[in-house]
XYZ file of C-alpha atoms in Angstrom:
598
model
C -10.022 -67.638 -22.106
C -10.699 -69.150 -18.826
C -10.806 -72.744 -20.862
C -8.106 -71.967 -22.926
C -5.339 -71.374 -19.361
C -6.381 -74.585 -18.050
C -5.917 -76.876 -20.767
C -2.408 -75.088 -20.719
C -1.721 -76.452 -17.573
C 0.079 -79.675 -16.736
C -1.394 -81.960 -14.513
C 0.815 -80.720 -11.365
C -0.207 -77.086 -12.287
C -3.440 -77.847 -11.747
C -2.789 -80.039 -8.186
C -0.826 -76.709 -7.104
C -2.870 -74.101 -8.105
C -6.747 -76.039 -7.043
C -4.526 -76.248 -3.315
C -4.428 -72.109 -2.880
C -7.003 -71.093 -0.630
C -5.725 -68.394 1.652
C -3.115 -65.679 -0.099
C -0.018 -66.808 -1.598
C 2.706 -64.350 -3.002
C 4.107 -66.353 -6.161
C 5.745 -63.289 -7.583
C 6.968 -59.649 -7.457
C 5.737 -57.071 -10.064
C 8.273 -55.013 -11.640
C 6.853 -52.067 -11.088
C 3.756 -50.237 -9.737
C 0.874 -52.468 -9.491
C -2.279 -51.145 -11.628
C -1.708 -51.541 -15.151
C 0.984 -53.326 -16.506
C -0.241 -56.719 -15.979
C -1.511 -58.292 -19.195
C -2.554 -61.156 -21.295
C -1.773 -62.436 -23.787
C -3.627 -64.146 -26.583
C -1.181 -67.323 -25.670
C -2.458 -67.372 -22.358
C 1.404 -66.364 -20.778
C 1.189 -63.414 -18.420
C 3.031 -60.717 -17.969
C 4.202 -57.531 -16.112
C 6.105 -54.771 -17.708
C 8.318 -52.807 -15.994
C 12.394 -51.142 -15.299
C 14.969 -52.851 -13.725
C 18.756 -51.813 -12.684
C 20.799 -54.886 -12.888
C 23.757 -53.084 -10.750
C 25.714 -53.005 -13.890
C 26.310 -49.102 -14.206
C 24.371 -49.663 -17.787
C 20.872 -48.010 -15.826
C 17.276 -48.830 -15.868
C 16.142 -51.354 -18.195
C 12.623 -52.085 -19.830
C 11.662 -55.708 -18.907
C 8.739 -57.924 -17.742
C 8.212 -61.001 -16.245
C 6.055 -63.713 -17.875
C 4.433 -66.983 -16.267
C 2.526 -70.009 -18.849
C 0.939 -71.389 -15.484
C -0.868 -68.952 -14.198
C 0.857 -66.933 -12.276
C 2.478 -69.921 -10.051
C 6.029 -69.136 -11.622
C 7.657 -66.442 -13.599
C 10.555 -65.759 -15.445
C 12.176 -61.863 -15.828
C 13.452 -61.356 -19.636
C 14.746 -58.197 -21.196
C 13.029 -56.180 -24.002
C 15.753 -55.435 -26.662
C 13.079 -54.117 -29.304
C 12.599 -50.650 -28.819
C 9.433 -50.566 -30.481
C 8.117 -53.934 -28.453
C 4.467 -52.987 -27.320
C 4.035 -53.172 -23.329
C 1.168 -54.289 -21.288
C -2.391 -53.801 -23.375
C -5.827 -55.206 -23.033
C -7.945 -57.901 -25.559
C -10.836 -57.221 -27.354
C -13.782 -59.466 -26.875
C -15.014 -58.493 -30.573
C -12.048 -58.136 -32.625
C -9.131 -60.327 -30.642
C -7.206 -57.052 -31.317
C -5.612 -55.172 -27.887
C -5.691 -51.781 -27.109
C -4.305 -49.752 -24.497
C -5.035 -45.674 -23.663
C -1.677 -43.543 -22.854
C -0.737 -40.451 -22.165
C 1.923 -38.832 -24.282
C 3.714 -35.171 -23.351
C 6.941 -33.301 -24.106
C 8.362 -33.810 -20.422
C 7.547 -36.916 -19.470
C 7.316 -38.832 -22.630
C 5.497 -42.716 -21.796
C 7.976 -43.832 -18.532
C 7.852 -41.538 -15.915
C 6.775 -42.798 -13.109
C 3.561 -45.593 -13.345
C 2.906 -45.071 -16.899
C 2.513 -47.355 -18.989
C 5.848 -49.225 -19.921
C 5.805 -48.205 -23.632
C 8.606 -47.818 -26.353
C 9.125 -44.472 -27.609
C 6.283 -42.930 -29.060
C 7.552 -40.078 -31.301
C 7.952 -43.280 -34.353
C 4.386 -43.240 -33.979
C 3.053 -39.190 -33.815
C 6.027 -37.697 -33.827
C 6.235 -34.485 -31.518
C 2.336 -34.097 -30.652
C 0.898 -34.404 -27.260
C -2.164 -35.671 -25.903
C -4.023 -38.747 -25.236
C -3.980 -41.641 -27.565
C -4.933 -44.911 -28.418
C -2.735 -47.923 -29.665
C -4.178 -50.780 -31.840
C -2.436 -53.451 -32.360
C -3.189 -57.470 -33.698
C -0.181 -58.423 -31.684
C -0.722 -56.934 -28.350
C 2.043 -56.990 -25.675
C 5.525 -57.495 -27.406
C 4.127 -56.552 -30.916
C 3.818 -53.209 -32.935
C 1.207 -50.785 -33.125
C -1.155 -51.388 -36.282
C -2.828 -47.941 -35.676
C -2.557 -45.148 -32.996
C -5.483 -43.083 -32.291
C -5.675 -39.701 -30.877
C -8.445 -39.664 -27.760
C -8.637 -36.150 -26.665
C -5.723 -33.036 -25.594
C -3.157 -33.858 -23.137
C -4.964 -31.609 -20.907
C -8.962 -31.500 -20.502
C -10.287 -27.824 -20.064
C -6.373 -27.075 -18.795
C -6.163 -29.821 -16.785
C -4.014 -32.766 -17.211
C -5.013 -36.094 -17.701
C -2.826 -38.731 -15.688
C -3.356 -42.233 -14.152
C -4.861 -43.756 -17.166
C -6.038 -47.432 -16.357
C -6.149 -50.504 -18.893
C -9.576 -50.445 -20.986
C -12.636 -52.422 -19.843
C -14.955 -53.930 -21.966
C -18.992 -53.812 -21.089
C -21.031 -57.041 -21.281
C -24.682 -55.418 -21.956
C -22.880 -53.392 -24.827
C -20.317 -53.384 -27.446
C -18.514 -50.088 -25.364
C -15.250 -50.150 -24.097
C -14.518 -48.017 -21.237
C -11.212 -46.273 -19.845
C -11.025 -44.272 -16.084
C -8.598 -41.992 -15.254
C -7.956 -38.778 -13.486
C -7.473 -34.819 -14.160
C -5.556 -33.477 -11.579
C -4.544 -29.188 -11.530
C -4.465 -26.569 -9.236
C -4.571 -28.950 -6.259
C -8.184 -30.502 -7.254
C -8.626 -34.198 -9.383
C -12.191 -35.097 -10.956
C -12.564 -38.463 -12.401
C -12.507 -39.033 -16.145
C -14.279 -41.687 -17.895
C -13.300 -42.708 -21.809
C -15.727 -44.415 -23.840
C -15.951 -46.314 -27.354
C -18.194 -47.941 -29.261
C -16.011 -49.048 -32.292
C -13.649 -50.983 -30.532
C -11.241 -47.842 -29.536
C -11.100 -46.529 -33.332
C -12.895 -43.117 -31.824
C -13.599 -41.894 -28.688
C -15.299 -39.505 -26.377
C -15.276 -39.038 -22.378
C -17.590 -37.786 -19.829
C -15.761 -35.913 -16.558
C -17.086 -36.315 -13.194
C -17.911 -34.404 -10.525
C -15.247 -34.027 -7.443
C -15.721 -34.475 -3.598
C -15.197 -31.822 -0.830
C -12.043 -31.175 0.060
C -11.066 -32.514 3.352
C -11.352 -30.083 6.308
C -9.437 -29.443 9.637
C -11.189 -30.825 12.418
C -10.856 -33.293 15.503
C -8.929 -35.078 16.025
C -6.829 -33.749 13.063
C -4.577 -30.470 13.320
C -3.704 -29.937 9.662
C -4.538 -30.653 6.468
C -4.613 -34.071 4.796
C -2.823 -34.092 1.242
C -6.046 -32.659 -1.232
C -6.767 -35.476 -3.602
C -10.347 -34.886 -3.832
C -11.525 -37.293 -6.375
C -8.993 -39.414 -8.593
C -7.716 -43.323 -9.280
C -11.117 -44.109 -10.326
C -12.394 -47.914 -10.545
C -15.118 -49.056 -12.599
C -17.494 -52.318 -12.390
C -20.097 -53.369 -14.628
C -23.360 -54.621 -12.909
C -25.726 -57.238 -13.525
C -28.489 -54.901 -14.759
C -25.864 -53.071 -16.517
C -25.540 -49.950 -14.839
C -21.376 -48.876 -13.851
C -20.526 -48.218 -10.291
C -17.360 -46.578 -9.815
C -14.985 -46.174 -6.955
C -12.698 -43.333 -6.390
C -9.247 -42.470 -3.737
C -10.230 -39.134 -1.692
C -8.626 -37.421 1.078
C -11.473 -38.138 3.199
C -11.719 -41.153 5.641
C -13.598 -43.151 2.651
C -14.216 -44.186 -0.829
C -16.471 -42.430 -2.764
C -19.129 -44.095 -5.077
C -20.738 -42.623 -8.175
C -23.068 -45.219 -10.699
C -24.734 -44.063 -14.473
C -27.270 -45.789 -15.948
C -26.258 -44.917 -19.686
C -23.250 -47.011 -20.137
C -20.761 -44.223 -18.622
C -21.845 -40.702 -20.309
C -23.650 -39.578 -17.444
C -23.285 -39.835 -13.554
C -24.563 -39.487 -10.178
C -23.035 -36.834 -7.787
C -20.318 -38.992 -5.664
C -21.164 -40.027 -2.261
C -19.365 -41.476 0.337
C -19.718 -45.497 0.200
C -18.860 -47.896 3.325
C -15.393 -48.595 2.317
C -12.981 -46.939 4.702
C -10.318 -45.715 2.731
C -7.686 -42.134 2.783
C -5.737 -41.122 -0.127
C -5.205 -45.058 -1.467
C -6.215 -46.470 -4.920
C -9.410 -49.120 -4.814
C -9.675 -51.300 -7.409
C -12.898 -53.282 -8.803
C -12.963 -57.272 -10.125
C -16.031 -58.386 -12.022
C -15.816 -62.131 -12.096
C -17.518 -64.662 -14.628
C -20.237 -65.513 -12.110
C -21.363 -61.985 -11.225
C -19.995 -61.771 -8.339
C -17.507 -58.491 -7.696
C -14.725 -58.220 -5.921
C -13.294 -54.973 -4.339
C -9.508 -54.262 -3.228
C -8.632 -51.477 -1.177
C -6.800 -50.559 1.914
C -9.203 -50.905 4.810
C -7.140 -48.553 6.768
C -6.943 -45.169 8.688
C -4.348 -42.857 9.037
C -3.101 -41.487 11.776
C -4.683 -37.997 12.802
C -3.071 -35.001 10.873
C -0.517 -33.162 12.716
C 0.035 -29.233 13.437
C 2.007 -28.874 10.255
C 3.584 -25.541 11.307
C 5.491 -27.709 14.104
C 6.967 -29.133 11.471
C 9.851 -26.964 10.219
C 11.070 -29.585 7.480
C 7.652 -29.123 5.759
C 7.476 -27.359 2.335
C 4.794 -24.964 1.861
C 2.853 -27.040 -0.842
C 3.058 -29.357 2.359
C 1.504 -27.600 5.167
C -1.099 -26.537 2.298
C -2.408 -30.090 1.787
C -0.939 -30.196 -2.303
C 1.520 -32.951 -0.924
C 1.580 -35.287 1.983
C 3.924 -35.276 5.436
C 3.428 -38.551 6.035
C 1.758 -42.378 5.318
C 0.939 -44.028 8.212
C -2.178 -45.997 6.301
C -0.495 -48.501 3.642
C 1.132 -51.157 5.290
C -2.352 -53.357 5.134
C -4.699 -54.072 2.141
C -7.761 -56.028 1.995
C -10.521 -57.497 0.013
C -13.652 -57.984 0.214
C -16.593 -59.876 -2.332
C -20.366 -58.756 -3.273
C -23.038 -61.908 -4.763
C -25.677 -59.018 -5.394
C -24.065 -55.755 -6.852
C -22.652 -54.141 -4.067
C -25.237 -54.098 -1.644
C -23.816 -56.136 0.511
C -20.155 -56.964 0.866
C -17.917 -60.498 2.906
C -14.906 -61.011 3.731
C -12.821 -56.982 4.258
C -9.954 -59.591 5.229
C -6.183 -58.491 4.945
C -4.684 -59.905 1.711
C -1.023 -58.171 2.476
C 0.340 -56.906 4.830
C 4.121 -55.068 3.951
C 6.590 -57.477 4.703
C 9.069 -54.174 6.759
C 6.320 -52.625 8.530
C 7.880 -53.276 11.670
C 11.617 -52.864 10.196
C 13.978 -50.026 11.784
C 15.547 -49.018 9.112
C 11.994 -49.287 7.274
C 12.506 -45.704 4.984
C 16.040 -46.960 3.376
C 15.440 -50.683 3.846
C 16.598 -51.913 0.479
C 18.655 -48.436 -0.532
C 15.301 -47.266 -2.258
C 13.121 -43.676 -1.109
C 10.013 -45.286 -3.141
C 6.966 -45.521 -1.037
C 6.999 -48.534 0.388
C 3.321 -49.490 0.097
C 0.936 -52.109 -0.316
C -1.841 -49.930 -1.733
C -2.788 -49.949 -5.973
C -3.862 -53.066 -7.261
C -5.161 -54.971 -10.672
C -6.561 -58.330 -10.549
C -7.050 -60.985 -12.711
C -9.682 -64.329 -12.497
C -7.543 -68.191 -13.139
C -9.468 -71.283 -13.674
C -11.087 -73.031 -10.816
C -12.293 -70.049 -9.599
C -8.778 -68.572 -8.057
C -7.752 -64.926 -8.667
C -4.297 -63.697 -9.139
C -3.956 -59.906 -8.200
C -0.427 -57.264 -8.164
C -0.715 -55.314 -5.117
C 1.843 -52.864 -3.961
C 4.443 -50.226 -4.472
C 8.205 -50.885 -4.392
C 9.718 -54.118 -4.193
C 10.034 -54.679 -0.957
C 6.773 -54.226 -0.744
C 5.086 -55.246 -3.623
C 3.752 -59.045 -4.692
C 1.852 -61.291 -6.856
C -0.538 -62.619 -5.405
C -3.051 -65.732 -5.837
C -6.260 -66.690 -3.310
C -9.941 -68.271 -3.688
C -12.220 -65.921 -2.853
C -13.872 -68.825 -0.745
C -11.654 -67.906 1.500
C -13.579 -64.613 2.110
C -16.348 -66.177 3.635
C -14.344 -68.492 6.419
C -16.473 -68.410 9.735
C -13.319 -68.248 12.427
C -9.560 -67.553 12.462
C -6.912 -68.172 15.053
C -3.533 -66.762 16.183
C -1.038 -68.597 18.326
C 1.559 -66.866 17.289
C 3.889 -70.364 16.180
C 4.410 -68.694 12.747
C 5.205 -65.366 14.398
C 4.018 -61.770 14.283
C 3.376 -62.434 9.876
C -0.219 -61.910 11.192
C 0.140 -58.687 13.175
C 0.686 -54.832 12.941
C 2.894 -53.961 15.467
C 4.621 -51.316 14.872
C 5.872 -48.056 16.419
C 7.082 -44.836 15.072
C 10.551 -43.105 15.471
C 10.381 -39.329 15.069
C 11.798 -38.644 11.841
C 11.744 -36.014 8.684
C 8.616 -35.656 7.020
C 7.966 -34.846 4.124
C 7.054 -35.816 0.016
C 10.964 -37.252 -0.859
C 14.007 -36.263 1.241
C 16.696 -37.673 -0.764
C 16.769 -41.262 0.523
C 14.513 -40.676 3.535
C 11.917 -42.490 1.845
C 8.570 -41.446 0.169
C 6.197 -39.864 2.747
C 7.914 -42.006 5.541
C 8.616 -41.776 8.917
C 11.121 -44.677 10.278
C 9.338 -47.458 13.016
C 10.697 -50.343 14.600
C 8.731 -53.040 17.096
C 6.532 -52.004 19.548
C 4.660 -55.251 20.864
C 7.047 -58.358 20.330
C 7.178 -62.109 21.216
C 8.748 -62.981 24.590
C 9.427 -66.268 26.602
C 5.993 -67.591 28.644
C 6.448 -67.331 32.129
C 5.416 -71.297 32.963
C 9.379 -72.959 32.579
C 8.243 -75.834 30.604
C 6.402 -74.000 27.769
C 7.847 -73.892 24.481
C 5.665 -71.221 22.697
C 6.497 -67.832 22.792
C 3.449 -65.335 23.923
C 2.871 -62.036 22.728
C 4.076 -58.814 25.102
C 2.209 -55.415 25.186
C 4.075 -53.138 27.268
C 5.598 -49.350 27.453
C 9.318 -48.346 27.159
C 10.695 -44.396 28.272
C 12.470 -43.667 24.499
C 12.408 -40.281 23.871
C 12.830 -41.300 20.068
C 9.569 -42.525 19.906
C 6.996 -40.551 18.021
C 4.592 -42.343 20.980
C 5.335 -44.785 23.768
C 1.654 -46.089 23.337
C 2.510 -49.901 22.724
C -0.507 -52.084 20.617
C -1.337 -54.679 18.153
C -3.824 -55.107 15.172
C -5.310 -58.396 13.706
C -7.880 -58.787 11.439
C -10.210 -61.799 10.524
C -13.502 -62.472 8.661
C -16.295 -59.480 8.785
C -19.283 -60.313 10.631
C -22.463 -58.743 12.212
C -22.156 -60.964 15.102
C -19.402 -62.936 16.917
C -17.426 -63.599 19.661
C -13.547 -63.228 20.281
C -11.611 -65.184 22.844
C -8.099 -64.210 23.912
C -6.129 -65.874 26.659
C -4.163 -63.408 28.728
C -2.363 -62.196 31.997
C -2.040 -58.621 32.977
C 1.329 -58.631 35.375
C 1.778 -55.010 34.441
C -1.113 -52.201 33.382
C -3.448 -54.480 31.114
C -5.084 -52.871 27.819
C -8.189 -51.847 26.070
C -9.770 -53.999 23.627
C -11.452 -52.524 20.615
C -13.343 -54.090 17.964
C -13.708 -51.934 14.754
C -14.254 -52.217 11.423
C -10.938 -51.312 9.673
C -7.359 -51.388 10.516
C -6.023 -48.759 13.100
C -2.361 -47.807 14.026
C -1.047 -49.750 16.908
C -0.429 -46.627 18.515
C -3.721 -44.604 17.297
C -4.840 -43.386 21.209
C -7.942 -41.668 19.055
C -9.193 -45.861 18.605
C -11.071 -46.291 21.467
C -13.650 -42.929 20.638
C -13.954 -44.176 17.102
C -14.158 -47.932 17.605
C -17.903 -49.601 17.982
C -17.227 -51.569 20.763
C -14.159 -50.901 23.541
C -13.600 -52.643 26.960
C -10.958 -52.183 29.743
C -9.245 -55.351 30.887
C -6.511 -55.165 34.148
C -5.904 -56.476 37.461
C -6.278 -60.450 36.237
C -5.143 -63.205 38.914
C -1.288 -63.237 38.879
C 0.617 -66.243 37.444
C -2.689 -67.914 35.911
C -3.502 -67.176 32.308
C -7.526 -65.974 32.078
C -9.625 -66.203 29.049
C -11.499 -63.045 28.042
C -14.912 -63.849 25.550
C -16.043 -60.815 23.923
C -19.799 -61.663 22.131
C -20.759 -58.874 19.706
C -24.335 -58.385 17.788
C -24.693 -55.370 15.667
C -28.164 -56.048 15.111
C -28.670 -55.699 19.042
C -26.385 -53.156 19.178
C -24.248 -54.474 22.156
C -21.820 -56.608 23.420
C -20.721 -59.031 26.498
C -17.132 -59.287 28.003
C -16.944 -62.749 30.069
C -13.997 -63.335 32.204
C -13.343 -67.031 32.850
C -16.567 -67.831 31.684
C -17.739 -65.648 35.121
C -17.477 -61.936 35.278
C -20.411 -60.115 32.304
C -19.176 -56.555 31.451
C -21.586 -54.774 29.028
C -20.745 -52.035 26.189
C -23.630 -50.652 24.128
C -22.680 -49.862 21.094
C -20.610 -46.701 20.025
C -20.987 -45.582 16.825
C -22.415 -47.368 13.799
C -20.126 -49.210 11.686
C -20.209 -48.663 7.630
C -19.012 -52.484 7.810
C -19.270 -55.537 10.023
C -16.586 -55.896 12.609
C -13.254 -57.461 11.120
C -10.155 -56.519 13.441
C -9.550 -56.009 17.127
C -7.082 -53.463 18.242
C -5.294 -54.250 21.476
C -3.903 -51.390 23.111
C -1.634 -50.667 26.827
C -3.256 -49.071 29.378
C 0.097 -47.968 30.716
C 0.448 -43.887 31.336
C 4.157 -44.488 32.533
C 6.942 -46.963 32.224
C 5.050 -51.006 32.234
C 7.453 -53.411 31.132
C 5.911 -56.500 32.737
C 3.059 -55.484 30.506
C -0.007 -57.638 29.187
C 0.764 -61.205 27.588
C -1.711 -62.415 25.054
C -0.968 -66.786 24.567
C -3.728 -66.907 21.783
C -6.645 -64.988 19.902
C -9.527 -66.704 18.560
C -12.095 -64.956 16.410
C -16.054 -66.818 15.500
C -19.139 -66.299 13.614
C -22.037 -66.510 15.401
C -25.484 -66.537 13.722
């Protein structure tokens, strides 16, 4: 199929789509990004989903469809009630197929279902799980529906159903989902071996639930063990990849094709109550998407009078503070080793003020969920995101996972950063058009004029304001770059006011997470630089020797052993004020420079 999309490009496709290297967003997905991206046989794309056109006529059932690959795309209407949505192709038969879920309440479009036409022309008034058949695939009709298994395994529900996957070592197809009841989700893995005419399923074992302890002072929302991800591996066993309420992925793998499966286990990917997602690509390599990120400790719910009970109880969530930043990462030999954990998005109103009602919607404005496709020349084109603010199309090489520096200036901006700072506001699941699980933020760290006259670059100012509005004072700033086991930053600073701590980690903190420097693997102190003269600090890192050097103009050696063993090499640095009080002439950082060192 590969073959097929590039001889469907024109000449200038090809010029513009062999120039992506680092992310470009080249579209926004209609809806929820993990399953209605498709296909089709004609090599066109598309991605179901509603839209209000403002009209007073209500939510519509549309897509958006691209011929070149994903570099334009055009929104169209669907007028056919029984027009097919989003669906996957058979490698066997050319046919498409496509799991759903079908119940008296919710029918096919609540929520991120699959965009489907009504189903009841099809079974009429049953319930369960089923399977759709079709020759046509996206914007056809059903040749034959299928019914899969009850709506509800052993009494509980089956939800979250992903597109089918088709094995390589055998003729199998293979579907994840999730049963979630009573508070607790297990994983859920279809299988079948005559191209989705029958079908049977194996359920997984869950993970612990997660428990109260420090720095945390209430319970996380339970997910225990659901949005499952699955990846076939070179010697075909499956791994698979699951969202928890712990502080990472968990892993199971089966060496049968998907009937049986190891007890989960928690694998290096840091990760809290977000939905990974798992790319096999033609040359065996696999890529993983995921948000790199960790929340911000769990508060004392019972201080928290707007709470519901299922709240305080951990069966819904108070608050996100871990989706504004999603990453990838890319394995040559089957997940034993991982490159890149590099920030593909980052929300565009993460530092907004009005950030819960920015656009008039209370959806969660997210970059987390994800479903990725491979393009000729060896690009990938991926959906990440929820809401539209939020949400993109987006195309990269996955060369650029393995670039050996970066470097921030700051000429384009704060595009780069994660800046942010909380405002004390409701918490809770949905209140009204408070936004999903939000709290409102607005700039903490922000770009101010140099102090030399003649200077036209603005430099970056760290700092602490008195508002009693803020959730926290603390002031800081997150950027990530390339993962390695060894390398050396170099950021050119003053410290007129406090200074800051520097942390290197390996995932994305809060900008005002105080709890960074215990959990980070490396942490110096940096104040009391010469006045009026910028310095450059050089921070050299080795995780093999298990230490690190902080040079001051190439003079002063500071040494920090290291803290705590990473599950991944180091990837971001977390700047942070050391100011206890009031600091408004601050820390200003000119420039941050990031290298591999071998």
């Amino acid at each position: 199929m590969l073959h097929k999309l590039q001889n469907a490009l024109t000449d200038d496709d090809c010029f513009q789509l062999k120039s992506i290297f680092s992310p470009v967003a080249v579209g926004i997905p209609l809806f929820h990004a993990f399953r209605d991206l498709c296909l089709l046989n004609s090599g066109e794309f598309r991605h179901y989903g509603m839209k209000d056109f403002n009209d007073g006529s209500g939510d519509h059932r549309c897509y958006i469809s691209s011929f070149d690959c994903g570099l334009s795309w055009k929104l169209h209407t669907v007028n056919d009630p029984e027009e097919l949505g989003a669906m996957t192709r058979s490698p066997w038969s050319k046919r498409f197929i496509a799991l759903f879920r079908c119940s008296e309440e919710i029918g096919l479009l609540r929520g991120h279902r699959l965009f489907l036409p009504d189903h009841r022309k099809w079974i009429g008034d049953k319930t369960g799980i089923y399977c759709i058949i079709s020759q046509e695939g996206p914007g056809g009709v059903p040749d034959k529906v299928v019914r899969v298994c009850d709506l509800d395994i052993n009494g509980i529900p089956v939800d979250m159903i992903r597109q089918p996957m088709s094995l390589e070592k055998r003729k199998r197809w293979l579907c994840v989902a999730q049963m979630y009841g009573e508070g607790k989700a297990f994983p859920v893995v279809f299988r079948s071996d005559d191209d989705g005419d029958s079908w049977n399923y194996s359920v997984l074992d869950s993970v612990a639930p997660f428990e109260v302890k420090y720095p945390h002072k209430g319970l996380r929302w339970q997910n225990y063990s659901c949005e499952p991800t699955i990846a076939e591996l070179s010697d075909g066993r499956l791994m698979l990849l699951s969202r928890t309420s712990q502080d990472y992925h968990y892993q199971y793998f089966s060496c049968d094709g998907g009937e049986s499966w190891s007890a989960p286990e928690p694998s290096i990917f840091h990760g809290t109550n977000t939905m990974p997602t798992l790319l096999k690509l033609r040359d065996g390599r696999i890529v993983f998407f995921w948000c790199n990120t960790q929340p911000l400790p769990e508060l004392d719910h019972d201080t928290q009078p707007e709470l519901e009970n299922f709240e305080r109880m951990g069966i819904g969530e108070d608050v996100f503070t871990n989706r504004d930043a999603c990453h990838v990462a890319i394995s040559e030999d089957d997940g034993r080793s991982w490159k890149g954990f590099r920030e593909l998005n980052l929300t565009p109103v993460r530092n907004d003020a009005d950030f819960r009602t920015s656009g008039g919607s209370n959806s969660d404005k997210s970059t987390h969920q994800f479903q990725a496709f491979e393009l000729p020349f060896g690009k990938i084109m991926v959906a990440a995101g929820q809401d539209e603010k939020c949400q993109r199309i987006i195309i990269f090489d996955p060369q650029w996972l393995y670039e050996n520096s970066r470097c921030e200036d700051f000429s384009c901006g704060m595009q780069n950063l994660s800046t942010h700072v909380y405002t004390k506001s409701l918490s809770g699941c949905t209140r009204g058009k408070v936004g999903h699980c939000s709290w409102n933020r607005t700039n903490g760290a922000f770009l101010v004029p140099p102090p030399e006259i003649k200077s036209h670059r603005e430099v970056l100012l760290i700092s602490r304001i008195h508002d009693k509005r803020l959730f926290s004072e603390t002031q800081g700033v997150t950027w990530n770059f390339p993962a390695w086991e060894s390398g050396e930053l170099e950021i050119i600073m003053q410290t007129p006011g406090a200074g800051i701590v520097i942390n290197l980690t390996d995932h994305w903190f809060n900008p005002i997470d105080t709890t960074v420097s215990e959990l980070s693997q490396f942490c110096f102190k940096v104040e009391n630089l010469p006045v009026a003269k910028w310095s450059t600090i050089r921070i050299e890192w080795s995780l093999k020797k298990k230490i690190a050097y902080l040079l001051q103009d190439n003079q002063k050696r500071v040494e920090c052993k290291l803290k705590c063993i990473p599950s991944c090499p180091i990837s971001y640095v977390h700047l942070q004020s050391l100011a206890q009080k009031v600091d408004t002439k601050g820390t200003l950082i000119k420039s941050l420079l990031a290298r591999q060192k071998q």
